mmCIF file of C-alpha atoms in Angstrom:
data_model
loop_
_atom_site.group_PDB
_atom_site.id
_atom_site.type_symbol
_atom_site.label_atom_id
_atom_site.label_comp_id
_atom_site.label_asym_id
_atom_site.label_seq_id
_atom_site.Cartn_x
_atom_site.Cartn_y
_atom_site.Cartn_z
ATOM 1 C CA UNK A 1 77.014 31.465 161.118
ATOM 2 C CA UNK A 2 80.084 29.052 160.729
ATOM 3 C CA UNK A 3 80.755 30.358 157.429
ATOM 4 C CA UNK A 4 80.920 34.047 158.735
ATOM 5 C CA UNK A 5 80.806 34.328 162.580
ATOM 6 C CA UNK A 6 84.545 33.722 162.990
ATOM 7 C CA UNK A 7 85.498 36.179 160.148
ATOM 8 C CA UNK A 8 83.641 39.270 160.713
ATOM 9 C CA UNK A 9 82.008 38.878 157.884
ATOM 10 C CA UNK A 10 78.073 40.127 156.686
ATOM 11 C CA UNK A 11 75.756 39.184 154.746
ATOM 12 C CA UNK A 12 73.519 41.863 152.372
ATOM 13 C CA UNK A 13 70.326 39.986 151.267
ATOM 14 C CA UNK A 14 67.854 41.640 148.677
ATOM 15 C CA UNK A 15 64.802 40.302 148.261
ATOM 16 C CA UNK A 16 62.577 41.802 145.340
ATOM 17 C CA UNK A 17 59.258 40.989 144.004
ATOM 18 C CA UNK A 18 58.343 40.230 147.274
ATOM 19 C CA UNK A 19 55.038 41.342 146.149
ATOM 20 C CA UNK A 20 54.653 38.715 144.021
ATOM 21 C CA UNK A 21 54.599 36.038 146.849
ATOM 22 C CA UNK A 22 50.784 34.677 147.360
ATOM 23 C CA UNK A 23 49.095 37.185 149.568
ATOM 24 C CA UNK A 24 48.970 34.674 152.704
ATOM 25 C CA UNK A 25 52.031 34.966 152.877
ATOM 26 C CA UNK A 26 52.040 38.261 153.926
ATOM 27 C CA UNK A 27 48.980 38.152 155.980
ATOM 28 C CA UNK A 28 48.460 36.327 159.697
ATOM 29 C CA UNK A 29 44.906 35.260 160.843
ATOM 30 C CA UNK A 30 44.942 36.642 163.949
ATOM 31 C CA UNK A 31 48.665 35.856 164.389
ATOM 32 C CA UNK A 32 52.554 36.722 162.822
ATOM 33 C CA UNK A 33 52.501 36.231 159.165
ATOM 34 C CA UNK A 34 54.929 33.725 157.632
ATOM 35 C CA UNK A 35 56.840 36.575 156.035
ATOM 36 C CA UNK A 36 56.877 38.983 159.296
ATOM 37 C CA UNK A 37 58.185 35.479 161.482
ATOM 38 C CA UNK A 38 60.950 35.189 158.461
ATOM 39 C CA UNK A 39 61.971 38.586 158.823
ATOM 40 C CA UNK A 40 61.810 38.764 162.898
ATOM 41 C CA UNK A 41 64.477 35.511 162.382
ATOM 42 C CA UNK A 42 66.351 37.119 159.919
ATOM 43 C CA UNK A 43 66.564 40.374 161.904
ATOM 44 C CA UNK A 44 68.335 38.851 165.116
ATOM 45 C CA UNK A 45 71.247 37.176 163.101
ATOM 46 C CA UNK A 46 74.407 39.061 163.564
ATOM 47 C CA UNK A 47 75.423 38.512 160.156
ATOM 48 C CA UNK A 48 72.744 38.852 158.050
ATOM 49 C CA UNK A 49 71.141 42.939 156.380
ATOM 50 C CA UNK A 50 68.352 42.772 154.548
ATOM 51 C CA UNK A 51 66.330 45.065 152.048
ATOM 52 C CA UNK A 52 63.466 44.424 150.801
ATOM 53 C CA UNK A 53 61.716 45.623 147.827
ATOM 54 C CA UNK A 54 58.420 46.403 147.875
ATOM 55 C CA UNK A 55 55.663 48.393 145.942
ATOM 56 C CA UNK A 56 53.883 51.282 148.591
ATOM 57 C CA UNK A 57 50.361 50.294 149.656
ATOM 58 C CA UNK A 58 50.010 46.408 148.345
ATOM 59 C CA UNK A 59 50.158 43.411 150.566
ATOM 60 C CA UNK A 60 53.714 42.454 151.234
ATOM 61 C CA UNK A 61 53.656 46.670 152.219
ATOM 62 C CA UNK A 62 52.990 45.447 155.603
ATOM 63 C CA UNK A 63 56.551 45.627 157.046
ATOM 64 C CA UNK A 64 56.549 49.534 157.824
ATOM 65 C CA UNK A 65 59.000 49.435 160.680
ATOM 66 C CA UNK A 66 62.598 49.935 159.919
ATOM 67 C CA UNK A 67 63.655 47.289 162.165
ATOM 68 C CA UNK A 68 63.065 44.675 159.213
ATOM 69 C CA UNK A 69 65.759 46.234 156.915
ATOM 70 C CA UNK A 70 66.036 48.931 155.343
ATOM 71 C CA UNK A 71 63.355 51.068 154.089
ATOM 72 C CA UNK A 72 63.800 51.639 149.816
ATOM 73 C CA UNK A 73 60.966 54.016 148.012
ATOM 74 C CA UNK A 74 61.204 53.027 144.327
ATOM 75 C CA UNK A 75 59.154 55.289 143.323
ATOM 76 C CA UNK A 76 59.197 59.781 143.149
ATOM 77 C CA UNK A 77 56.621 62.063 141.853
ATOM 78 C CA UNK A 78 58.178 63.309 138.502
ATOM 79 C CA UNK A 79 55.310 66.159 138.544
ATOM 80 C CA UNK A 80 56.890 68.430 140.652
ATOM 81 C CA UNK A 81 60.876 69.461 140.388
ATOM 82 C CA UNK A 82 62.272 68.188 143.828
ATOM 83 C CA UNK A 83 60.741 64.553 143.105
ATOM 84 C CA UNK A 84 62.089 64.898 139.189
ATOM 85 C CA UNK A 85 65.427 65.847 140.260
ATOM 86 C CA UNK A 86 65.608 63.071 143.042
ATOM 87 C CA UNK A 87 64.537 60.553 140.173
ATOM 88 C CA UNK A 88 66.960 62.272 137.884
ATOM 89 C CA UNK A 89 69.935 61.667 140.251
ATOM 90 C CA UNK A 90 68.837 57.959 140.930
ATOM 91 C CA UNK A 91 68.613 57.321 137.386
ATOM 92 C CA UNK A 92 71.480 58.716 136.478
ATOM 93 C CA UNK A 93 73.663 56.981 139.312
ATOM 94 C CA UNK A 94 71.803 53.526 138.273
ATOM 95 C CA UNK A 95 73.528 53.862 134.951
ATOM 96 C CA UNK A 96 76.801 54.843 135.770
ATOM 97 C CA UNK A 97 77.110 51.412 138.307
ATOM 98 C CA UNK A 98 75.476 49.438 135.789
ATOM 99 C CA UNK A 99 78.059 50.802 132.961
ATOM 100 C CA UNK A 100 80.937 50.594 135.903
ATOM 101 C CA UNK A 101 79.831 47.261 137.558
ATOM 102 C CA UNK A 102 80.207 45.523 133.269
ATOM 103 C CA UNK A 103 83.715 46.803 133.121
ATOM 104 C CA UNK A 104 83.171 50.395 131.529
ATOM 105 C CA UNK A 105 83.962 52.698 134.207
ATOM 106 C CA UNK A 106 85.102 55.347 132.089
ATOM 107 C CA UNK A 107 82.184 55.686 130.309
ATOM 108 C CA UNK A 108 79.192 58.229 132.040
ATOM 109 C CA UNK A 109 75.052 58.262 130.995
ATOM 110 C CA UNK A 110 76.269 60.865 128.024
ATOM 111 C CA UNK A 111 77.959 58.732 126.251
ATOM 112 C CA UNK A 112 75.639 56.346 126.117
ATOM 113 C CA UNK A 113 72.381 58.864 125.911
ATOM 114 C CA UNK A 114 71.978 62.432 124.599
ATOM 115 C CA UNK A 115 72.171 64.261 127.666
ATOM 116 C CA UNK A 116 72.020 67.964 126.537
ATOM 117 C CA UNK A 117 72.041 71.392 127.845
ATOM 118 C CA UNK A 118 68.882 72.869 129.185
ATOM 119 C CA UNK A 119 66.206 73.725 126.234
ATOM 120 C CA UNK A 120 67.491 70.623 123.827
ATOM 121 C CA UNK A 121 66.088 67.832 123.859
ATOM 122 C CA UNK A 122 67.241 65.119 126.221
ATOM 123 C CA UNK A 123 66.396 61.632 125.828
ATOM 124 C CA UNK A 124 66.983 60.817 129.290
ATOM 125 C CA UNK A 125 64.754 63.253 130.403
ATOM 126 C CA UNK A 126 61.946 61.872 128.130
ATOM 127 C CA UNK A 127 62.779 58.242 129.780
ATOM 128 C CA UNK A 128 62.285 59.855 133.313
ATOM 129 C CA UNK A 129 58.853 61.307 132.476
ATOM 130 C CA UNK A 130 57.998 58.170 130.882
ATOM 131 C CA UNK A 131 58.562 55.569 133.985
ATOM 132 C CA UNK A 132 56.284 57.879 136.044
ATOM 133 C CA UNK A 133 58.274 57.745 138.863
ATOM 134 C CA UNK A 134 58.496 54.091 139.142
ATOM 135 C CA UNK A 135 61.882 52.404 138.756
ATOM 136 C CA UNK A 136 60.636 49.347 137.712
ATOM 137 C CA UNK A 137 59.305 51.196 135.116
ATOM 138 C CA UNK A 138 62.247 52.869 134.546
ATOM 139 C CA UNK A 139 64.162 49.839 133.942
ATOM 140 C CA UNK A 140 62.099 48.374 131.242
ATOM 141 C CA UNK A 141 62.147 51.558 129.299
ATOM 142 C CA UNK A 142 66.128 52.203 129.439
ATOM 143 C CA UNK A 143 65.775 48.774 128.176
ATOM 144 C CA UNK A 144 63.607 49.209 125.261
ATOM 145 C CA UNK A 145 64.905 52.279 124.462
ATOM 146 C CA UNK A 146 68.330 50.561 124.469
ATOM 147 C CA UNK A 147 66.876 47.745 122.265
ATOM 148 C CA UNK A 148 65.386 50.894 119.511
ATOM 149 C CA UNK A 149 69.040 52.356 119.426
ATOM 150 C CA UNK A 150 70.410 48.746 118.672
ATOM 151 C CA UNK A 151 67.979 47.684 115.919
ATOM 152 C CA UNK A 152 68.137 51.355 114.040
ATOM 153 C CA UNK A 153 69.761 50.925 110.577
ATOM 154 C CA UNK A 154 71.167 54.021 111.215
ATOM 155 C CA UNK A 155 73.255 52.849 114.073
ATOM 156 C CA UNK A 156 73.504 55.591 116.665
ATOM 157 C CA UNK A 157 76.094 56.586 118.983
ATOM 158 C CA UNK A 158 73.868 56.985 121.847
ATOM 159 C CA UNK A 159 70.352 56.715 122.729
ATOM 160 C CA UNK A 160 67.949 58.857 121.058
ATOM 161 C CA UNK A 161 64.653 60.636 122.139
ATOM 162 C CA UNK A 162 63.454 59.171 119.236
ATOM 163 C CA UNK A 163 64.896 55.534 120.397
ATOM 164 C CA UNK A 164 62.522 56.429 123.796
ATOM 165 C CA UNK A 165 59.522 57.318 121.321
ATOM 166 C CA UNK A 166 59.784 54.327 119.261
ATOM 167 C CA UNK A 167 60.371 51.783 122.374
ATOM 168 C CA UNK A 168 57.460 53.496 124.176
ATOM 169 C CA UNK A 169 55.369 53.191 121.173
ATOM 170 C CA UNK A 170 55.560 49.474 120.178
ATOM 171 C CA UNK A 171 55.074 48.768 123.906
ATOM 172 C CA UNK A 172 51.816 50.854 123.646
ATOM 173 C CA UNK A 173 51.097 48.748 120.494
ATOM 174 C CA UNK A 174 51.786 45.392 122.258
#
């Protein structure tokens, strides 16, 4: 509060893997949890906005109410086209900051992936299919797709589907 009150200034703290925290954590005999007395503190604090991510019906899913932060679903259902084009979107913005945020902001997710016109195939599109929904699964396969397209002899421009096929493959093999 010394730090910021005087200044105006905020601080954004993201917590993820919460999940991975020992359950009793997350769960009160009879009384607050330690986790729901953490966030009740870090809630009144002028300065302070938290997020939290967490994984929809496990344990540390026991913060429902938005007054703990803000509320994040990392996950869509691919199966059906409004939750694949919501997914789509995220995954495509994810990319672009991540490309932007290392110093390439001129660069865009088709330059580094074949992105093509509807009917082709699309490597991205394959990667989206492929994470279920779930963008910690998503991350992991960009990732290993990533790695395939480094480690081909053939040195690619971008990402191929068959980068995605060959990452998801020796993870399947692992």
């Amino acid at each position: 509060e010394f730090l910021l009150g005087d200044r105006g200034g905020q601080i954004l703290l993201l917590i993820d893997e919460a999940g991975s925290l020992d359950k009793r954590f997350f769960l009160g005999d009879g009384h607050a949890s330690l986790f729901e007395t953490w966030m009740n503190q870090l809630r009144t604090t002028e300065f302070l906005r938290t997020k939290i991510a967490i994984y929809p019906n496990t344990y540390s899913d026991i913060l429902i109410e938005t007054r703990y932060g803000d509320q994040v679903d990392l996950s869509d259902d691919v199966s059906d086209d409004i939750g694949y084009s919501q997914f789509e979107k995220r995954t495509y913005s994810l990319v672009n900051k991540y490309i932007s945020n290392i110093g390439y902001p001129e660069l865009k997710v088709n330059d580094l992936f074949e992105v093509e016109a509807d009917g082709k195939e699309d490597s991205l599109e394959q990667v989206v299919y492929a994470s279920g929904g779930n963008m910690r699964r998503l991350v992991q396969i960009l990732d290993q797709s990533f790695s395939a397209a480094l480690f081909d002899v053939a040195t690619p421009a971008r990402v191929t589907v068959k980068h995605v096929i060959d990452a998801l493959n020796k993870e399947s093999h692992s």
